[in-house]
Amino acid sequence: MPSTGLASADASLVDRRDRPMRDLRISITDRCNFRCVYCMPKTVFGRDYAFLDRDELLSFEEITRIARIAAAHGVEKLRLTGGEPLLRRGVEELVAQLAELRTPDGRPLEIALTTNGSALAMKAAALKAAGLTRVTVSLDSLDDELFQAMNDVRFPVARVLDGIEAAHAAGLGPVKINMVVKRGLNEHEILPMARRFHGSPFTLRFIEYMDVGNSNGWQLDEVVPSAEIVDRIGAELPLEPLEATAPGETATRWRYLDGGGEIGLISSVTNTFCGSCNRARISTEGRLFTCLFASEGHDLRAFLRGGVDDEGLATAMASIWAARDDRYSEVRASLTPELRAARPKAEMSYLGG
């Protein structure tokens, strides 16, 4: 497919802090088959929780239309999220549609997907065939008892590991594995995780526990700083820092000195990266969020279903991004616990990671 040719699109579009839009993360379902205690605890997302109706979700064609216009504005990477995106029926069809998109200079977009891995063994080959570039798998422990307690639906860790291997075999690599570390819950799994994936084709990334949404009861003292994680691993498996591979990269990279690969650290609490953040997010029902910690988004579905043409939609998206001034992670430390708790934020399961 050639470039969009939209007169109102601008690949050099920047926000009020001169940050371009390069990465679009799209939540394709608000449903998940896990009830992870830091994301969708059963106390909030129980049997009676009202998820979105099917007609409230963006259709695949609507998602593709937004992505096409975002590409004309400079987006080079799409990431499908959720909820659990592999629960969305026909997700391979969406991937195939997105794989047809091109940047203004004719390059295909990178299409990634973040998953809990529960259905990955079954879906990996079909996703690759449809045009998916790579996957990231969430895995917070190798200890089966702890893992099942954390996902709170008794899902075994072995099936997630099978999915990781299937993704690698299908060519969806390098597969990244994300571990959210919460003090008092799974920080003792840092070294076992590092040992397990050291010397493997997989890249393990440690994520500081964040105050996303309002339902996980986040406390600052539950954060294990990335510097502590590096120290713990480095004491047994010496590390050295690596340069970033791309502008706006969220993870700092560290290489094992013995050649056993690398790890990543995502430190949005202790080492913020707001200044280079180039990510926009589309919620499940089509609201454009300019920050993971935003209170509310901008309704693009109303444009999509209200008869607005591509030029009008492109203009709307450009004006939203141009007005962007978000830097929540930088100001978090200046907020009292009461102010942080009082500030409404979209839930991770609704907005995507």
Coordinates of C-alpha atoms in Angstrom, one line a residue:
M1 CA 0.0 0.0 0.0
P2 CA 1.4 3.5 -0.9
S3 CA 1.6 6.3 1.6
T4 CA -1.7 7.9 2.6
G5 CA -1.2 11.2 0.8
L6 CA -3.3 13.0 3.5
A7 CA -2.8 16.7 3.0
S8 CA -3.4 17.4 6.8
A9 CA -1.0 14.7 8.0
D10 CA 2.5 15.6 9.1
A11 CA 5.2 13.1 9.8
S12 CA 7.2 15.8 11.7
L13 CA 4.3 16.4 14.1
V14 CA 5.5 17.2 17.7
D15 CA 3.9 18.0 21.0
R16 CA 4.4 21.0 23.2
R17 CA 7.7 19.4 24.5
D18 CA 8.9 18.7 21.0
R19 CA 8.2 14.9 21.3
P20 CA 7.2 13.2 18.0
M21 CA 4.5 10.5 17.8
R22 CA 6.3 7.3 16.8
D23 CA 4.6 4.5 18.7
L24 CA 0.8 3.8 18.8
R25 CA -0.4 1.3 21.4
I26 CA -3.9 -0.1 20.7
S27 CA -6.0 -1.9 23.3
I28 CA -8.3 -4.2 21.3
T29 CA -10.2 -5.7 24.3
D30 CA -10.8 -4.7 27.9
R31 CA -11.2 -8.4 28.9
C32 CA -8.6 -10.7 30.3
N33 CA -8.6 -14.3 31.5
F34 CA -6.1 -13.5 34.3
R35 CA -6.9 -11.5 37.4
C36 CA -3.4 -10.3 38.3
V37 CA -3.3 -8.7 41.7
Y38 CA -1.5 -5.6 40.4
C39 CA -3.7 -5.0 37.4
M40 CA -7.2 -6.6 37.5
P41 CA -7.8 -7.8 41.0
K42 CA -10.9 -9.9 41.6
T43 CA -12.0 -7.5 44.3
V44 CA -12.7 -5.0 41.5
F45 CA -13.0 -7.1 38.3
G46 CA -15.3 -9.8 39.7
R47 CA -18.1 -11.8 38.1
D48 CA -20.4 -8.8 38.0
Y49 CA -17.9 -6.4 36.5
A50 CA -19.4 -4.7 33.4
F51 CA -17.1 -5.0 30.5
L52 CA -17.7 -3.1 27.3
D53 CA -20.3 -4.5 24.9
R54 CA -19.1 -5.7 21.5
D55 CA -20.6 -2.8 19.6
E56 CA -18.7 -0.4 21.9
L57 CA -15.4 -1.8 20.7
L58 CA -13.6 -0.4 17.7
S59 CA -14.0 -2.7 14.7
F60 CA -10.9 -4.0 12.9
E61 CA -11.6 -1.6 10.1
E62 CA -11.8 1.4 12.5
I63 CA -8.6 0.4 14.2
T64 CA -6.8 0.1 10.8
R65 CA -8.1 3.5 9.8
I66 CA -6.7 5.2 12.9
A67 CA -3.4 3.3 12.4
R68 CA -3.2 4.4 8.8
I69 CA -3.6 8.1 9.8
A70 CA -1.2 7.7 12.7
A71 CA 1.4 6.3 10.3
A72 CA 1.0 9.4 8.1
H73 CA 1.7 11.5 11.2
G74 CA 4.9 9.6 11.8
V75 CA 4.0 6.5 13.7
E76 CA 6.4 3.6 12.8
K77 CA 5.4 1.0 15.4
L78 CA 2.0 -0.4 16.4
R79 CA 1.5 -2.5 19.5
L80 CA -1.7 -4.5 20.2
T81 CA -2.6 -4.7 23.8
G82 CA -5.5 -5.3 26.1
G83 CA -6.8 -6.7 28.4
E84 CA -5.5 -9.9 26.8
P85 CA -5.4 -9.2 23.0
L86 CA -5.5 -12.8 22.1
L87 CA -9.0 -13.0 23.5
R88 CA -10.3 -10.8 20.7
R89 CA -11.8 -13.2 18.1
G90 CA -10.1 -13.0 14.7
V91 CA -7.1 -11.0 15.9
E92 CA -5.1 -12.5 13.0
E93 CA -7.4 -10.7 10.6
L94 CA -6.6 -7.4 12.3
V95 CA -2.8 -8.1 12.1
A96 CA -3.1 -8.8 8.4
Q97 CA -4.9 -5.5 7.8
L98 CA -2.3 -3.6 9.8
A99 CA 0.5 -5.4 7.9
E100 CA -0.6 -3.7 4.7
L101 CA 0.0 -0.2 6.1
R102 CA 3.1 1.8 5.1
T103 CA 4.9 4.9 6.4
P104 CA 5.0 8.0 4.1
D105 CA 8.3 6.8 2.6
G106 CA 6.9 3.3 1.9
R107 CA 8.3 1.2 4.8
P108 CA 6.1 -1.4 6.6
L109 CA 5.2 -0.7 10.2
E110 CA 6.5 -2.8 13.0
I111 CA 3.6 -4.7 14.5
A112 CA 4.0 -6.0 18.0
L113 CA 1.7 -7.6 20.6
T114 CA 1.8 -7.9 24.3
T115 CA 0.2 -11.0 25.8
N116 CA 0.0 -12.9 29.0
G117 CA 1.0 -16.0 26.9
S118 CA -2.0 -18.1 27.8
A119 CA -3.1 -18.7 24.2
L120 CA 0.3 -18.0 22.5
A121 CA 1.2 -21.6 21.9
M122 CA -1.9 -22.0 19.8
K123 CA -1.8 -18.6 18.1
A124 CA 1.9 -17.9 17.4
A125 CA 2.2 -19.5 13.9
A126 CA -1.0 -17.9 12.6
L127 CA 0.0 -14.5 14.0
K128 CA 3.4 -14.7 12.3
A129 CA 1.8 -15.7 9.0
A130 CA -0.6 -12.7 9.3
G131 CA 2.3 -10.3 9.5
L132 CA 3.0 -9.9 13.3
T133 CA 6.6 -8.8 13.8
R134 CA 7.2 -9.9 17.4
V135 CA 5.6 -10.5 20.8
T136 CA 6.2 -9.5 24.4
V137 CA 5.1 -11.9 27.1
S138 CA 4.2 -10.9 30.7
L139 CA 5.7 -13.4 33.2
D140 CA 6.1 -12.4 36.8
S141 CA 7.4 -15.6 38.4
L142 CA 8.8 -19.0 37.5
D143 CA 7.5 -20.5 40.7
D144 CA 4.3 -22.2 39.8
E145 CA 2.5 -21.7 43.1
L146 CA 3.4 -18.0 43.2
F147 CA 2.6 -17.5 39.5
Q148 CA -0.8 -19.0 40.0
A149 CA -1.5 -16.9 43.1
M150 CA -0.5 -13.8 41.1
N151 CA -2.7 -14.5 38.1
D152 CA -5.4 -15.6 40.6
V153 CA -7.0 -18.0 38.1
R154 CA -4.7 -21.0 38.8
F155 CA -3.1 -20.8 35.3
P156 CA 0.2 -22.8 35.3
V157 CA 3.5 -21.2 34.4
A158 CA 4.4 -24.1 32.2
R159 CA 1.8 -23.1 29.6
V160 CA 3.2 -19.6 29.4
L161 CA 6.7 -21.0 28.9
D162 CA 5.3 -23.2 26.1
G163 CA 3.9 -20.1 24.5
I164 CA 7.2 -18.3 24.7
E165 CA 9.0 -21.2 23.0
A166 CA 6.2 -21.4 20.3
A167 CA 6.6 -17.6 19.6
H168 CA 10.4 -18.1 19.2
A169 CA 9.9 -21.1 16.9
A170 CA 7.4 -19.1 14.8
G171 CA 9.9 -16.3 14.2
L172 CA 8.3 -13.7 16.5
G173 CA 11.5 -12.7 18.0
P174 CA 13.4 -11.5 19.7
V175 CA 10.7 -12.4 22.2
K176 CA 10.7 -10.0 25.2
I177 CA 9.6 -11.2 28.6
N178 CA 8.3 -8.5 31.0
M179 CA 8.4 -9.1 34.8
V180 CA 6.6 -6.5 37.0
V181 CA 8.5 -6.5 40.3
K182 CA 6.5 -5.8 43.5
R183 CA 8.2 -5.7 46.9
G184 CA 6.9 -8.2 49.3
L185 CA 5.4 -10.3 46.5
N186 CA 7.9 -11.5 43.9
E187 CA 11.2 -9.7 44.3
H188 CA 12.8 -12.9 45.4
E189 CA 12.2 -14.2 41.8
I190 CA 14.5 -11.6 40.2
L191 CA 17.6 -13.9 40.3
P192 CA 15.7 -17.1 39.3
M193 CA 14.2 -15.2 36.3
A194 CA 17.6 -13.9 35.3
R195 CA 19.2 -17.3 35.6
R196 CA 16.5 -18.9 33.6
F197 CA 16.8 -16.6 30.6
H198 CA 20.5 -15.9 30.8
G199 CA 22.1 -17.3 27.7
S200 CA 18.7 -17.8 25.9
P201 CA 17.4 -16.1 22.8
F202 CA 14.9 -14.1 25.0
T203 CA 15.3 -10.6 26.4
L204 CA 14.1 -10.3 30.0
R205 CA 12.9 -6.9 31.2
F206 CA 12.1 -5.9 34.7
I207 CA 9.4 -3.3 35.2
E208 CA 9.0 -1.1 38.3
Y209 CA 5.6 -1.5 39.9
M210 CA 3.6 1.5 38.8
D211 CA 0.6 3.4 40.0
V212 CA -1.5 2.7 36.8
G213 CA -5.2 3.0 37.4
N214 CA -6.9 3.3 40.8
S215 CA -7.6 -0.4 41.7
N216 CA -4.2 -1.9 42.5
G217 CA -3.6 0.0 45.8
W218 CA -0.2 1.2 44.7
Q219 CA 2.3 2.3 47.4
L220 CA 5.7 3.8 46.8
D221 CA 7.4 1.5 49.3
E222 CA 6.2 -1.5 47.1
V223 CA 8.5 -0.4 44.3
V224 CA 11.8 -2.2 43.9
P225 CA 14.1 0.3 42.2
S226 CA 15.8 -0.7 39.0
A227 CA 19.1 0.1 40.5
E228 CA 18.5 -2.5 43.2
I229 CA 17.6 -5.1 40.5
V230 CA 20.8 -4.4 38.6
D231 CA 22.8 -4.8 41.8
R232 CA 21.1 -8.1 42.7
I233 CA 21.7 -9.6 39.3
G234 CA 25.1 -8.1 38.8
A235 CA 26.5 -9.6 42.0
E236 CA 26.1 -13.1 40.4
L237 CA 26.0 -12.3 36.7
P238 CA 28.1 -9.2 36.1
L239 CA 26.5 -6.6 33.8
E240 CA 27.5 -3.5 31.9
P241 CA 25.2 -0.8 30.5
L242 CA 24.4 -0.5 26.8
E243 CA 23.4 2.4 24.6
A244 CA 19.8 2.8 23.6
T245 CA 18.9 1.4 20.2
A246 CA 16.2 3.9 19.3
P247 CA 14.9 7.4 20.4
G248 CA 12.2 7.2 23.0
E249 CA 13.2 3.6 24.1
T250 CA 11.6 3.0 27.5
A251 CA 14.0 0.3 28.8
T252 CA 17.6 0.9 29.7
R253 CA 19.7 -2.0 28.5
W254 CA 22.4 -4.0 30.3
R255 CA 24.6 -6.7 28.8
Y256 CA 26.0 -9.8 30.6
L257 CA 29.8 -9.6 30.6
D258 CA 30.0 -13.3 29.8
G259 CA 28.1 -12.9 26.6
G260 CA 24.8 -14.4 28.0
G261 CA 22.6 -11.8 26.3
E262 CA 21.0 -8.7 27.9
I263 CA 18.3 -7.5 30.2
G264 CA 16.2 -4.4 30.2
L265 CA 14.9 -2.1 33.0
I266 CA 11.8 0.0 32.7
S267 CA 12.0 2.6 35.5
S268 CA 9.1 4.9 35.2
V269 CA 9.1 5.6 39.0
T270 CA 12.8 6.1 39.8
N271 CA 14.3 7.1 36.4
T272 CA 11.5 8.7 34.4
F273 CA 11.6 9.0 30.6
C274 CA 8.8 11.5 30.0
G275 CA 11.1 13.8 28.1
S276 CA 11.5 11.3 25.3
C277 CA 8.1 9.6 25.4
N278 CA 6.8 9.2 21.9
R279 CA 3.8 6.9 22.6
A280 CA 0.1 7.5 22.0
R281 CA -2.5 5.0 23.2
I282 CA -6.0 4.1 21.8
S283 CA -8.4 2.6 24.3
T284 CA -10.6 -0.3 23.6
E285 CA -13.6 1.9 22.5
G286 CA -11.5 4.5 20.6
R287 CA -10.3 7.2 23.0
L288 CA -6.9 8.6 22.3
F289 CA -4.8 8.9 25.4
T290 CA -1.5 10.9 25.4
C291 CA -0.1 9.3 28.6
L292 CA -0.3 6.0 30.3
F293 CA -1.3 7.8 33.5
A294 CA -3.9 10.1 31.9
S295 CA -7.3 10.7 33.5
E296 CA -9.2 10.8 30.3
G297 CA -8.8 10.5 26.6
H298 CA -10.2 12.1 23.4
D299 CA -13.1 10.4 21.7
L300 CA -12.0 9.3 18.2
R301 CA -14.8 6.8 17.8
A302 CA -17.2 9.8 17.5
F303 CA -15.3 11.0 14.5
L304 CA -15.1 7.5 13.0
R305 CA -18.9 6.9 13.3
G306 CA -19.9 10.4 12.7
G307 CA -19.0 10.6 9.1
V308 CA -15.8 12.6 9.4
D309 CA -13.4 11.9 6.5
D310 CA -9.7 11.0 6.8
E311 CA -8.6 14.6 6.5
G312 CA -10.8 15.6 9.4
L313 CA -9.7 12.7 11.5
A314 CA -6.0 13.5 10.7
T315 CA -6.5 17.1 11.7
A316 CA -8.2 16.0 15.0
M317 CA -5.4 13.6 15.9
A318 CA -2.8 16.3 15.0
S319 CA -4.4 18.9 17.2
I320 CA -4.6 16.5 20.2
W321 CA -0.9 15.5 19.9
A322 CA 0.2 19.1 19.3
A323 CA -1.5 20.1 22.6
R324 CA 0.1 17.3 24.6
D325 CA 2.1 18.3 27.7
D326 CA 2.0 15.1 29.8
R327 CA 4.8 14.3 32.1
Y328 CA 3.1 12.5 35.1
S329 CA 6.1 10.3 36.0
E330 CA 8.3 13.4 36.4
V331 CA 5.8 15.1 38.7
R332 CA 4.8 12.0 40.7
A333 CA 7.5 12.5 43.3
S334 CA 6.1 16.0 44.1
L335 CA 2.6 14.7 44.9
T336 CA 1.6 13.6 48.3
P337 CA 0.2 10.1 48.7
E338 CA -3.3 11.8 49.2
L339 CA -2.9 13.7 45.9
R340 CA -1.7 10.7 44.0
A341 CA -4.7 8.6 45.3
A342 CA -7.2 11.4 44.5
R343 CA -6.0 11.8 40.9
P344 CA -8.1 9.6 38.7
K345 CA -6.3 7.4 36.1
A346 CA -7.5 5.0 33.5
E347 CA -7.1 1.3 34.4
M348 CA -4.3 -0.6 32.7
S349 CA -6.8 -3.3 31.5
Y350 CA -8.8 -0.6 29.7
L351 CA -6.0 1.4 28.2
G352 CA -3.3 -1.2 27.6
G353 CA 0.4 -1.0 28.7

